[in-house]
Amino acid sequence: MPSRRPFFSAASTALRAAAFAALALASLAAAGQAAQGGTGPGTAPQAEDAPSVSETFAPAAVAPGEHSTLTITLANPDLDTPVPGANVVNELPAPLQLIQAVHTCAGGALAAAAGSSRLQLYSATIPPGGCTITAEVTWPKTADGIKACATASLVTNAIAPGPAPEGGRFSTAAGQIDAPAFATLGCFLARHTLSQVPTLGDWARTALAGLMVLLGVVLAGRRMPLR
């Protein structure tokens, strides 16, 4: 009776080969899906791959009439490819006012009129290393500015991502991380602003002036001839 071992050996080898081929095909299919932006395990796009915006004030607190620098950073996570179509529209919180602004992005148009509270950057390109918008702002030393400093000594500048033409917005042609950026600026009242009461030096000068006037009257009275 012929032996069945060669048959079973051949069948086992064929099964192993088929399993190996199936695993290889599955691996190739998964790799193809990932290359095409598939959403299989480990292939979902990460938020960290999109451009983002952040901001800071320096110094973080000023007195009315002083200046602070608002730095808006546009980050590009791609180390090789610039990101076109970058737009920023920012409304400063009252009572802050712009002094001047510049940017280091490629191209684009920056609008930031002195004395206004609106800053706009349109159609710029974020280079691989990212870029910044640097705006010099002031807390005005006006009646409204001093009142705002006394009643609400902290203001927050907010930039909310999204392709909208109005408000504090940030967007690019490649999309953006949908997380808002915040920066706070404090205000403190200087001693001479806190109180309008005359200081000791003011009282002393006033008293001295009064004494001089009184002395002048007395001396003038002595020189008058008697009738």
PDB file of C-alpha atoms in Angstrom:
ATOM      1  CA  MET A   1       0.000   0.000   0.000  1.00  0.00           C
ATOM      2  CA  PRO A   2       1.527   3.306  -1.069  1.00  0.00           C
ATOM      3  CA  SER A   3       2.523   5.753   1.716  1.00  0.00           C
ATOM      4  CA  ARG A   4       0.397   8.906   2.229  1.00  0.00           C
ATOM      5  CA  ARG A   5       3.181  10.930   3.850  1.00  0.00           C
ATOM      6  CA  PRO A   6       4.343  12.633   0.650  1.00  0.00           C
ATOM      7  CA  PHE A   7       0.750  13.698  -0.028  1.00  0.00           C
ATOM      8  CA  PHE A   8       0.215  15.183   3.433  1.00  0.00           C
ATOM      9  CA  SER A   9       3.639  16.835   3.337  1.00  0.00           C
ATOM     10  CA  ALA A  10       2.853  18.446   0.015  1.00  0.00           C
ATOM     11  CA  ALA A  11      -0.569  19.586   1.248  1.00  0.00           C
ATOM     12  CA  SER A  12       0.943  21.117   4.388  1.00  0.00           C
ATOM     13  CA  THR A  13       3.544  22.956   2.355  1.00  0.00           C
ATOM     14  CA  ALA A  14       0.832  24.287   0.031  1.00  0.00           C
ATOM     15  CA  LEU A  15      -1.269  25.502   2.964  1.00  0.00           C
ATOM     16  CA  ARG A  16       1.698  27.299   4.501  1.00  0.00           C
ATOM     17  CA  ALA A  17       2.491  28.933   1.174  1.00  0.00           C
ATOM     18  CA  ALA A  18      -1.117  30.070   0.746  1.00  0.00           C
ATOM     19  CA  ALA A  19      -1.209  31.538   4.252  1.00  0.00           C
ATOM     20  CA  PHE A  20       2.040  33.365   3.658  1.00  0.00           C
ATOM     21  CA  ALA A  21       0.718  34.726   0.357  1.00  0.00           C
ATOM     22  CA  ALA A  22      -2.488  35.920   2.056  1.00  0.00           C
ATOM     23  CA  LEU A  23      -0.512  37.701   4.760  1.00  0.00           C
ATOM     24  CA  ALA A  24       1.703  39.329   2.139  1.00  0.00           C
ATOM     25  CA  LEU A  25      -1.296  40.525   0.126  1.00  0.00           C
ATOM     26  CA  ALA A  26      -2.929  41.926   3.276  1.00  0.00           C
ATOM     27  CA  SER A  27       0.262  43.758   4.173  1.00  0.00           C
ATOM     28  CA  LEU A  28       0.545  45.227   0.675  1.00  0.00           C
ATOM     29  CA  ALA A  29      -3.109  46.310   0.757  1.00  0.00           C
ATOM     30  CA  ALA A  30      -2.634  48.040   4.101  1.00  0.00           C
ATOM     31  CA  ALA A  31       0.483  49.810   2.837  1.00  0.00           C
ATOM     32  CA  GLY A  32      -1.398  50.976  -0.260  1.00  0.00           C
ATOM     33  CA  GLN A  33      -4.256  52.284   1.877  1.00  0.00           C
ATOM     34  CA  ALA A  34      -1.844  54.211   4.089  1.00  0.00           C
ATOM     35  CA  ALA A  35      -0.105  55.716   1.063  1.00  0.00           C
ATOM     36  CA  GLN A  36      -3.488  56.901  -0.238  1.00  0.00           C
ATOM     37  CA  GLY A  37      -4.429  58.471   3.120  1.00  0.00           C
ATOM     38  CA  GLY A  38      -6.493  55.551   4.384  1.00  0.00           C
ATOM     39  CA  THR A  39      -7.892  55.455   7.886  1.00  0.00           C
ATOM     40  CA  GLY A  40      -6.708  52.030   8.994  1.00  0.00           C
ATOM     41  CA  PRO A  41      -4.991  51.486  12.357  1.00  0.00           C
ATOM     42  CA  GLY A  42      -2.052  53.850  12.716  1.00  0.00           C
ATOM     43  CA  THR A  43      -2.810  55.691   9.448  1.00  0.00           C
ATOM     44  CA  ALA A  44      -5.262  58.344  10.657  1.00  0.00           C
ATOM     45  CA  PRO A  45      -4.010  61.903   9.982  1.00  0.00           C
ATOM     46  CA  GLN A  46      -2.647  63.595  13.067  1.00  0.00           C
ATOM     47  CA  ALA A  47      -3.609  67.157  14.100  1.00  0.00           C
ATOM     48  CA  GLU A  48       0.069  67.888  14.676  1.00  0.00           C
ATOM     49  CA  ASP A  49       0.590  67.725  10.900  1.00  0.00           C
ATOM     50  CA  ALA A  50      -1.402  70.926  10.273  1.00  0.00           C
ATOM     51  CA  PRO A  51      -0.203  74.539  10.635  1.00  0.00           C
ATOM     52  CA  SER A  52      -1.004  76.204  13.961  1.00  0.00           C
ATOM     53  CA  VAL A  53      -1.056  79.653  15.559  1.00  0.00           C
ATOM     54  CA  SER A  54       0.148  80.854  18.971  1.00  0.00           C
ATOM     55  CA  GLU A  55       0.766  84.278  20.540  1.00  0.00           C
ATOM     56  CA  THR A  56       2.408  86.098  23.461  1.00  0.00           C
ATOM     57  CA  PHE A  57       2.690  89.608  24.928  1.00  0.00           C
ATOM     58  CA  ALA A  58       6.050  90.947  26.141  1.00  0.00           C
ATOM     59  CA  PRO A  59       6.094  92.523  28.631  1.00  0.00           C
ATOM     60  CA  ALA A  60       2.985  90.853  30.020  1.00  0.00           C
ATOM     61  CA  ALA A  61       1.913  93.942  32.011  1.00  0.00           C
ATOM     62  CA  VAL A  62       2.140  97.689  31.328  1.00  0.00           C
ATOM     63  CA  ALA A  63       0.966 101.000  32.762  1.00  0.00           C
ATOM     64  CA  PRO A  64      -1.276 103.309  30.717  1.00  0.00           C
ATOM     65  CA  GLY A  65       0.837 104.954  28.040  1.00  0.00           C
ATOM     66  CA  GLU A  66       3.385 102.111  27.876  1.00  0.00           C
ATOM     67  CA  HIS A  67       3.964  99.664  25.004  1.00  0.00           C
ATOM     68  CA  SER A  68       3.981  95.873  24.712  1.00  0.00           C
ATOM     69  CA  THR A  69       4.946  93.593  21.801  1.00  0.00           C
ATOM     70  CA  LEU A  70       2.381  91.069  20.573  1.00  0.00           C
ATOM     71  CA  THR A  71       4.086  88.202  18.733  1.00  0.00           C
ATOM     72  CA  ILE A  72       1.833  85.931  16.648  1.00  0.00           C
ATOM     73  CA  THR A  73       3.636  82.751  15.566  1.00  0.00           C
ATOM     74  CA  LEU A  74       2.464  80.727  12.556  1.00  0.00           C
ATOM     75  CA  ALA A  75       3.994  77.251  12.823  1.00  0.00           C
ATOM     76  CA  ASN A  76       4.589  74.960   9.829  1.00  0.00           C
ATOM     77  CA  PRO A  77       5.155  71.330  10.899  1.00  0.00           C
ATOM     78  CA  ASP A  78       6.380  70.343   7.417  1.00  0.00           C
ATOM     79  CA  LEU A  79      10.155  70.776   7.341  1.00  0.00           C
ATOM     80  CA  ASP A  80      10.311  70.731   3.531  1.00  0.00           C
ATOM     81  CA  THR A  81       7.162  72.305   2.086  1.00  0.00           C
ATOM     82  CA  PRO A  82       5.937  75.919   2.463  1.00  0.00           C
ATOM     83  CA  VAL A  83       2.243  76.403   3.246  1.00  0.00           C
ATOM     84  CA  PRO A  84       0.459  78.951   1.008  1.00  0.00           C
ATOM     85  CA  GLY A  85      -2.746  80.867   1.593  1.00  0.00           C
ATOM     86  CA  ALA A  86      -2.087  81.880   5.198  1.00  0.00           C
ATOM     87  CA  ASN A  87      -4.549  84.471   6.535  1.00  0.00           C
ATOM     88  CA  VAL A  88      -4.751  86.157   9.935  1.00  0.00           C
ATOM     89  CA  VAL A  89      -7.432  88.637  10.966  1.00  0.00           C
ATOM     90  CA  ASN A  90      -7.072  89.883  14.530  1.00  0.00           C
ATOM     91  CA  GLU A  91      -9.099  92.424  16.527  1.00  0.00           C
ATOM     92  CA  LEU A  92      -7.222  93.691  19.576  1.00  0.00           C
ATOM     93  CA  PRO A  93      -9.242  93.832  22.794  1.00  0.00           C
ATOM     94  CA  ALA A  94     -10.220  97.322  23.979  1.00  0.00           C
ATOM     95  CA  PRO A  95      -8.574  99.616  24.852  1.00  0.00           C
ATOM     96  CA  LEU A  96      -5.385  98.399  23.090  1.00  0.00           C
ATOM     97  CA  GLN A  97      -4.193 100.281  20.015  1.00  0.00           C
ATOM     98  CA  LEU A  98      -1.650  99.418  17.318  1.00  0.00           C
ATOM     99  CA  ILE A  99       1.575 101.374  16.971  1.00  0.00           C
ATOM    100  CA  GLN A 100       3.144  99.400  14.114  1.00  0.00           C
ATOM    101  CA  ALA A 101       3.460  95.819  12.850  1.00  0.00           C
ATOM    102  CA  VAL A 102       5.753  93.721  10.621  1.00  0.00           C
ATOM    103  CA  HIS A 103       5.845  90.058   9.553  1.00  0.00           C
ATOM    104  CA  THR A 104       8.439  87.501   8.436  1.00  0.00           C
ATOM    105  CA  CYS A 105       6.159  85.325   6.283  1.00  0.00           C
ATOM    106  CA  ALA A 106       6.730  85.063   2.535  1.00  0.00           C
ATOM    107  CA  GLY A 107       4.659  87.417   0.408  1.00  0.00           C
ATOM    108  CA  GLY A 108       1.244  88.435   1.589  1.00  0.00           C
ATOM    109  CA  ALA A 109      -0.169  91.834   2.506  1.00  0.00           C
ATOM    110  CA  LEU A 110      -0.157  93.176   6.063  1.00  0.00           C
ATOM    111  CA  ALA A 111      -2.613  95.891   7.117  1.00  0.00           C
ATOM    112  CA  ALA A 112      -2.098  97.419  10.564  1.00  0.00           C
ATOM    113  CA  ALA A 113      -2.868 101.130  10.749  1.00  0.00           C
ATOM    114  CA  ALA A 114      -1.408 103.048  13.676  1.00  0.00           C
ATOM    115  CA  GLY A 115      -4.080 103.967  16.211  1.00  0.00           C
ATOM    116  CA  SER A 116      -6.436 101.191  15.097  1.00  0.00           C
ATOM    117  CA  SER A 117      -7.204  97.879  16.777  1.00  0.00           C
ATOM    118  CA  ARG A 118      -7.353  95.695  13.634  1.00  0.00           C
ATOM    119  CA  LEU A 119      -4.469  93.645  12.212  1.00  0.00           C
ATOM    120  CA  GLN A 120      -4.769  91.665   8.954  1.00  0.00           C
ATOM    121  CA  LEU A 121      -2.386  89.426   6.997  1.00  0.00           C
ATOM    122  CA  TYR A 122      -3.660  88.047   3.688  1.00  0.00           C
ATOM    123  CA  SER A 123      -2.385  85.439   1.204  1.00  0.00           C
ATOM    124  CA  ALA A 124       0.989  84.902   2.871  1.00  0.00           C
ATOM    125  CA  THR A 125       3.120  81.748   2.699  1.00  0.00           C
ATOM    126  CA  ILE A 126       4.410  80.053   5.845  1.00  0.00           C
ATOM    127  CA  PRO A 127       7.981  78.820   5.201  1.00  0.00           C
ATOM    128  CA  PRO A 128       9.117  75.424   6.557  1.00  0.00           C
ATOM    129  CA  GLY A 129      10.540  77.075   9.674  1.00  0.00           C
ATOM    130  CA  GLY A 130       7.370  79.055  10.366  1.00  0.00           C
ATOM    131  CA  CYS A 131       7.011  82.841  10.553  1.00  0.00           C
ATOM    132  CA  THR A 132       5.784  85.590  12.870  1.00  0.00           C
ATOM    133  CA  ILE A 133       3.727  88.758  12.978  1.00  0.00           C
ATOM    134  CA  THR A 134       5.182  91.263  15.445  1.00  0.00           C
ATOM    135  CA  ALA A 135       2.881  94.074  16.517  1.00  0.00           C
ATOM    136  CA  GLU A 136       3.770  96.917  18.889  1.00  0.00           C
ATOM    137  CA  VAL A 137       0.671  97.910  20.862  1.00  0.00           C
ATOM    138  CA  THR A 138      -0.092 100.445  23.572  1.00  0.00           C
ATOM    139  CA  TRP A 139      -2.510 100.705  26.467  1.00  0.00           C
ATOM    140  CA  PRO A 140      -3.527 104.344  25.888  1.00  0.00           C
ATOM    141  CA  LYS A 141      -3.122 106.888  28.645  1.00  0.00           C
ATOM    142  CA  THR A 142      -6.549 108.403  28.119  1.00  0.00           C
ATOM    143  CA  ALA A 143      -9.547 108.742  30.421  1.00  0.00           C
ATOM    144  CA  ASP A 144     -11.043 105.564  28.948  1.00  0.00           C
ATOM    145  CA  GLY A 145      -7.704 103.758  29.062  1.00  0.00           C
ATOM    146  CA  ILE A 146      -7.104 104.627  32.721  1.00  0.00           C
ATOM    147  CA  LYS A 147     -10.675 103.652  33.599  1.00  0.00           C
ATOM    148  CA  ALA A 148     -10.267 100.298  31.818  1.00  0.00           C
ATOM    149  CA  CYS A 149      -6.996  99.705  33.652  1.00  0.00           C
ATOM    150  CA  ALA A 150      -8.665 100.404  36.999  1.00  0.00           C
ATOM    151  CA  THR A 151     -11.800  98.331  36.400  1.00  0.00           C
ATOM    152  CA  ALA A 152     -10.508  95.445  34.247  1.00  0.00           C
ATOM    153  CA  SER A 153      -6.756  95.216  34.616  1.00  0.00           C
ATOM    154  CA  LEU A 154      -6.418  92.185  32.320  1.00  0.00           C
ATOM    155  CA  VAL A 155      -7.393  91.837  28.646  1.00  0.00           C
ATOM    156  CA  THR A 156      -7.169  88.773  26.389  1.00  0.00           C
ATOM    157  CA  ASN A 157      -6.326  88.705  22.701  1.00  0.00           C
ATOM    158  CA  ALA A 158      -7.914  85.687  20.969  1.00  0.00           C
ATOM    159  CA  ILE A 159      -7.317  84.193  17.519  1.00  0.00           C
ATOM    160  CA  ALA A 160      -9.847  81.523  16.553  1.00  0.00           C
ATOM    161  CA  PRO A 161      -8.875  79.312  13.575  1.00  0.00           C
ATOM    162  CA  GLY A 162     -11.262  79.104  10.643  1.00  0.00           C
ATOM    163  CA  PRO A 163     -11.611  80.566   7.141  1.00  0.00           C
ATOM    164  CA  ALA A 164     -13.844  83.473   8.100  1.00  0.00           C
ATOM    165  CA  PRO A 165     -13.295  87.048   6.871  1.00  0.00           C
ATOM    166  CA  GLU A 166     -14.228  88.731  10.144  1.00  0.00           C
ATOM    167  CA  GLY A 167     -13.005  88.468  13.731  1.00  0.00           C
ATOM    168  CA  GLY A 168      -9.778  86.973  15.062  1.00  0.00           C
ATOM    169  CA  ARG A 169      -9.163  84.212  12.527  1.00  0.00           C
ATOM    170  CA  PHE A 170      -6.359  82.013  11.209  1.00  0.00           C
ATOM    171  CA  SER A 171      -6.469  79.759   8.136  1.00  0.00           C
ATOM    172  CA  THR A 172      -4.221  78.294   5.415  1.00  0.00           C
ATOM    173  CA  ALA A 173      -4.721  76.554   2.080  1.00  0.00           C
ATOM    174  CA  ALA A 174      -3.539  73.324   3.753  1.00  0.00           C
ATOM    175  CA  GLY A 175      -5.950  73.628   6.684  1.00  0.00           C
ATOM    176  CA  GLN A 176      -5.052  74.410  10.287  1.00  0.00           C
ATOM    177  CA  ILE A 177      -5.245  73.079  13.810  1.00  0.00           C
ATOM    178  CA  ASP A 178      -8.653  74.100  15.122  1.00  0.00           C
ATOM    179  CA  ALA A 179      -7.431  75.263  18.526  1.00  0.00           C
ATOM    180  CA  PRO A 180      -7.715  78.958  19.430  1.00  0.00           C
ATOM    181  CA  ALA A 181      -4.710  80.957  20.565  1.00  0.00           C
ATOM    182  CA  PHE A 182      -4.826  83.301  23.569  1.00  0.00           C
ATOM    183  CA  ALA A 183      -2.496  85.946  25.004  1.00  0.00           C
ATOM    184  CA  THR A 184      -3.220  88.147  28.031  1.00  0.00           C
ATOM    185  CA  LEU A 185      -1.916  91.619  28.832  1.00  0.00           C
ATOM    186  CA  GLY A 186      -2.167  93.134  32.299  1.00  0.00           C
ATOM    187  CA  CYS A 187      -2.339  96.791  33.262  1.00  0.00           C
ATOM    188  CA  PHE A 188      -1.256  98.496  36.481  1.00  0.00           C
ATOM    189  CA  LEU A 189      -1.765 102.073  37.589  1.00  0.00           C
ATOM    190  CA  ALA A 190       1.345 104.044  38.484  1.00  0.00           C
ATOM    191  CA  ARG A 191       1.389 105.948  41.792  1.00  0.00           C
ATOM    192  CA  HIS A 192       0.828 109.330  40.170  1.00  0.00           C
ATOM    193  CA  THR A 193      -2.111 107.877  38.209  1.00  0.00           C
ATOM    194  CA  LEU A 194      -3.714 106.215  41.198  1.00  0.00           C
ATOM    195  CA  SER A 195      -4.230 109.439  43.118  1.00  0.00           C
ATOM    196  CA  GLN A 196      -4.919 112.970  42.052  1.00  0.00           C
ATOM    197  CA  VAL A 197      -4.380 114.265  45.624  1.00  0.00           C
ATOM    198  CA  PRO A 198      -1.463 116.731  45.771  1.00  0.00           C
ATOM    199  CA  THR A 199       1.722 115.237  47.159  1.00  0.00           C
ATOM    200  CA  LEU A 200       3.714 116.686  50.030  1.00  0.00           C
ATOM    201  CA  GLY A 201       5.915 118.437  47.508  1.00  0.00           C
ATOM    202  CA  ASP A 202       2.866 120.086  45.926  1.00  0.00           C
ATOM    203  CA  TRP A 203       1.625 121.295  49.329  1.00  0.00           C
ATOM    204  CA  ALA A 204       5.065 122.626  50.199  1.00  0.00           C
ATOM    205  CA  ARG A 205       5.325 124.574  46.941  1.00  0.00           C
ATOM    206  CA  THR A 206       1.831 125.998  47.424  1.00  0.00           C
ATOM    207  CA  ALA A 207       2.594 127.080  51.014  1.00  0.00           C
ATOM    208  CA  LEU A 208       5.894 128.655  49.955  1.00  0.00           C
ATOM    209  CA  ALA A 209       4.188 130.610  47.205  1.00  0.00           C
ATOM    210  CA  GLY A 210       1.576 131.855  49.694  1.00  0.00           C
ATOM    211  CA  LEU A 211       4.240 132.960  52.167  1.00  0.00           C
ATOM    212  CA  MET A 212       6.084 134.864  49.461  1.00  0.00           C
ATOM    213  CA  VAL A 213       2.905 136.669  48.462  1.00  0.00           C
ATOM    214  CA  LEU A 214       2.179 137.522  52.127  1.00  0.00           C
ATOM    215  CA  LEU A 215       5.745 138.742  52.622  1.00  0.00           C
ATOM    216  CA  GLY A 216       5.458 140.944  49.557  1.00  0.00           C
ATOM    217  CA  VAL A 217       2.257 142.507  50.887  1.00  0.00           C
ATOM    218  CA  VAL A 218       3.853 143.215  54.280  1.00  0.00           C
ATOM    219  CA  LEU A 219       6.935 144.808  52.744  1.00  0.00           C
ATOM    220  CA  ALA A 220       4.829 146.912  50.431  1.00  0.00           C
ATOM    221  CA  GLY A 221       2.759 148.113  53.399  1.00  0.00           C
ATOM    222  CA  ARG A 222       5.867 149.239  55.282  1.00  0.00           C
ATOM    223  CA  ARG A 223       7.106 151.331  52.409  1.00  0.00           C
ATOM    224  CA  MET A 224       3.868 153.263  52.089  1.00  0.00           C
ATOM    225  CA  PRO A 225       4.117 156.795  53.618  1.00  0.00           C
ATOM    226  CA  LEU A 226       1.969 157.554  56.633  1.00  0.00           C
ATOM    227  CA  ARG A 227      -0.896 160.063  56.138  1.00  0.00           C
TER     228      ARG A 227
END
